[in-house]
Amino acid sequence: MARISVKITPLHPDGTECTHAVRPSGKPRDAGSGCTGRRNYAVVCSVCGPVGEPHGLRVLAEPAQSAHRASHKAAPVPATR
């Protein structure tokens, strides 16, 4: 059985993933990086893709991450013969 990962991904205001180093305010540490800062956080499942709508704060995305991970654990696994 393949591993399923459910991660919280930071997003730029245009919806693209932000991989830049940022300050606690969400603004980029390196002004020359081209990063526009972080606006939202999305819950992304390795199987299902983006889950729900993006959240304004990372702490608000954590319950959605936990709930989605639990939904995969609760899904019945088909028996093999």
PDB file of C-alpha atoms in Angstrom:
ATOM      1  CA  MET A   1       0.000   0.000   0.000  1.00  0.00           C
ATOM      2  CA  ALA A   2       1.383   3.400  -0.961  1.00  0.00           C
ATOM      3  CA  ARG A   3       1.927   6.056   1.663  1.00  0.00           C
ATOM      4  CA  ILE A   4      -0.451   8.966   1.658  1.00  0.00           C
ATOM      5  CA  SER A   5       0.831  12.369   2.707  1.00  0.00           C
ATOM      6  CA  VAL A   6      -1.381  15.292   3.618  1.00  0.00           C
ATOM      7  CA  LYS A   7       0.631  18.510   3.761  1.00  0.00           C
ATOM      8  CA  ILE A   8      -0.047  22.180   4.342  1.00  0.00           C
ATOM      9  CA  THR A   9       1.375  24.205   1.473  1.00  0.00           C
ATOM     10  CA  PRO A  10       1.956  27.985   1.683  1.00  0.00           C
ATOM     11  CA  LEU A  11       0.599  29.941  -1.284  1.00  0.00           C
ATOM     12  CA  HIS A  12       1.422  33.268  -2.932  1.00  0.00           C
ATOM     13  CA  PRO A  13      -1.459  35.716  -3.502  1.00  0.00           C
ATOM     14  CA  ASP A  14      -1.799  34.375  -7.084  1.00  0.00           C
ATOM     15  CA  GLY A  15      -2.281  30.799  -5.785  1.00  0.00           C
ATOM     16  CA  THR A  16       1.173  29.417  -6.669  1.00  0.00           C
ATOM     17  CA  GLU A  17       3.207  27.519  -4.074  1.00  0.00           C
ATOM     18  CA  CYS A  18       5.634  29.607  -1.990  1.00  0.00           C
ATOM     19  CA  THR A  19       8.945  27.916  -1.242  1.00  0.00           C
ATOM     20  CA  HIS A  20      10.827  31.085  -0.250  1.00  0.00           C
ATOM     21  CA  ALA A  21      12.146  31.924   3.203  1.00  0.00           C
ATOM     22  CA  VAL A  22       9.773  34.413   4.820  1.00  0.00           C
ATOM     23  CA  ARG A  23       9.623  36.571   7.905  1.00  0.00           C
ATOM     24  CA  PRO A  24       7.004  35.918  10.595  1.00  0.00           C
ATOM     25  CA  SER A  25       4.909  38.630   8.902  1.00  0.00           C
ATOM     26  CA  GLY A  26       4.736  36.504   5.728  1.00  0.00           C
ATOM     27  CA  LYS A  27       6.889  38.897   3.698  1.00  0.00           C
ATOM     28  CA  PRO A  28      10.001  37.488   1.944  1.00  0.00           C
ATOM     29  CA  ARG A  29      13.373  37.596   3.740  1.00  0.00           C
ATOM     30  CA  ASP A  30      15.180  38.280   0.450  1.00  0.00           C
ATOM     31  CA  ALA A  31      13.612  41.262  -1.307  1.00  0.00           C
ATOM     32  CA  GLY A  32      15.305  40.246  -4.584  1.00  0.00           C
ATOM     33  CA  SER A  33      13.776  36.758  -4.651  1.00  0.00           C
ATOM     34  CA  GLY A  34      10.689  37.796  -6.590  1.00  0.00           C
ATOM     35  CA  CYS A  35       8.437  36.386  -3.867  1.00  0.00           C
ATOM     36  CA  THR A  36       5.266  38.372  -3.266  1.00  0.00           C
ATOM     37  CA  GLY A  37       4.798  36.925   0.229  1.00  0.00           C
ATOM     38  CA  ARG A  38       2.456  34.295   1.597  1.00  0.00           C
ATOM     39  CA  ARG A  39      -1.268  34.876   1.569  1.00  0.00           C
ATOM     40  CA  ASN A  40      -2.960  31.508   2.203  1.00  0.00           C
ATOM     41  CA  TYR A  41      -2.295  27.904   3.187  1.00  0.00           C
ATOM     42  CA  ALA A  42      -3.747  24.962   1.269  1.00  0.00           C
ATOM     43  CA  VAL A  43      -4.186  21.379   2.463  1.00  0.00           C
ATOM     44  CA  VAL A  44      -2.823  19.089  -0.272  1.00  0.00           C
ATOM     45  CA  CYS A  45      -3.213  15.295  -0.318  1.00  0.00           C
ATOM     46  CA  SER A  46      -0.834  13.136  -2.366  1.00  0.00           C
ATOM     47  CA  VAL A  47      -3.854  11.116  -3.599  1.00  0.00           C
ATOM     48  CA  CYS A  48      -6.744  13.610  -3.749  1.00  0.00           C
ATOM     49  CA  GLY A  49      -4.873  16.854  -4.559  1.00  0.00           C
ATOM     50  CA  PRO A  50      -6.008  20.139  -2.968  1.00  0.00           C
ATOM     51  CA  VAL A  51      -8.559  19.605  -0.193  1.00  0.00           C
ATOM     52  CA  GLY A  52     -11.178  22.326   0.346  1.00  0.00           C
ATOM     53  CA  GLU A  53     -10.499  26.039   0.141  1.00  0.00           C
ATOM     54  CA  PRO A  54      -7.216  27.716   1.200  1.00  0.00           C
ATOM     55  CA  HIS A  55      -7.029  29.034   4.775  1.00  0.00           C
ATOM     56  CA  GLY A  56      -5.757  32.469   5.796  1.00  0.00           C
ATOM     57  CA  LEU A  57      -3.651  31.123   8.662  1.00  0.00           C
ATOM     58  CA  ARG A  58      -1.655  27.911   8.911  1.00  0.00           C
ATOM     59  CA  VAL A  59      -3.198  27.113  12.297  1.00  0.00           C
ATOM     60  CA  LEU A  60      -6.655  27.153  10.647  1.00  0.00           C
ATOM     61  CA  ALA A  61      -5.510  24.619   8.022  1.00  0.00           C
ATOM     62  CA  GLU A  62      -4.303  22.067  10.601  1.00  0.00           C
ATOM     63  CA  PRO A  63      -7.782  20.742  11.591  1.00  0.00           C
ATOM     64  CA  ALA A  64      -8.635  20.232   7.897  1.00  0.00           C
ATOM     65  CA  GLN A  65      -5.331  18.389   7.455  1.00  0.00           C
ATOM     66  CA  SER A  66      -6.060  16.101  10.414  1.00  0.00           C
ATOM     67  CA  ALA A  67      -9.638  15.444   9.306  1.00  0.00           C
ATOM     68  CA  HIS A  68      -8.575  14.547   5.765  1.00  0.00           C
ATOM     69  CA  ARG A  69      -5.814  12.243   7.013  1.00  0.00           C
ATOM     70  CA  ALA A  70      -8.358  10.532   9.295  1.00  0.00           C
ATOM     71  CA  SER A  71     -10.737  10.047   6.366  1.00  0.00           C
ATOM     72  CA  HIS A  72      -8.094   7.941   4.598  1.00  0.00           C
ATOM     73  CA  LYS A  73      -7.564   5.827   7.717  1.00  0.00           C
ATOM     74  CA  ALA A  74     -11.297   5.184   8.012  1.00  0.00           C
ATOM     75  CA  ALA A  75     -11.655   4.053   4.394  1.00  0.00           C
ATOM     76  CA  PRO A  76     -12.015   0.255   4.158  1.00  0.00           C
ATOM     77  CA  VAL A  77      -9.187  -1.574   2.426  1.00  0.00           C
ATOM     78  CA  PRO A  78     -10.355  -4.190  -0.117  1.00  0.00           C
ATOM     79  CA  ALA A  79      -9.348  -7.748   0.716  1.00  0.00           C
ATOM     80  CA  THR A  80      -6.948  -9.496  -1.654  1.00  0.00           C
ATOM     81  CA  ARG A  81      -6.916 -13.194  -2.386  1.00  0.00           C
TER      82      ARG A  81
END
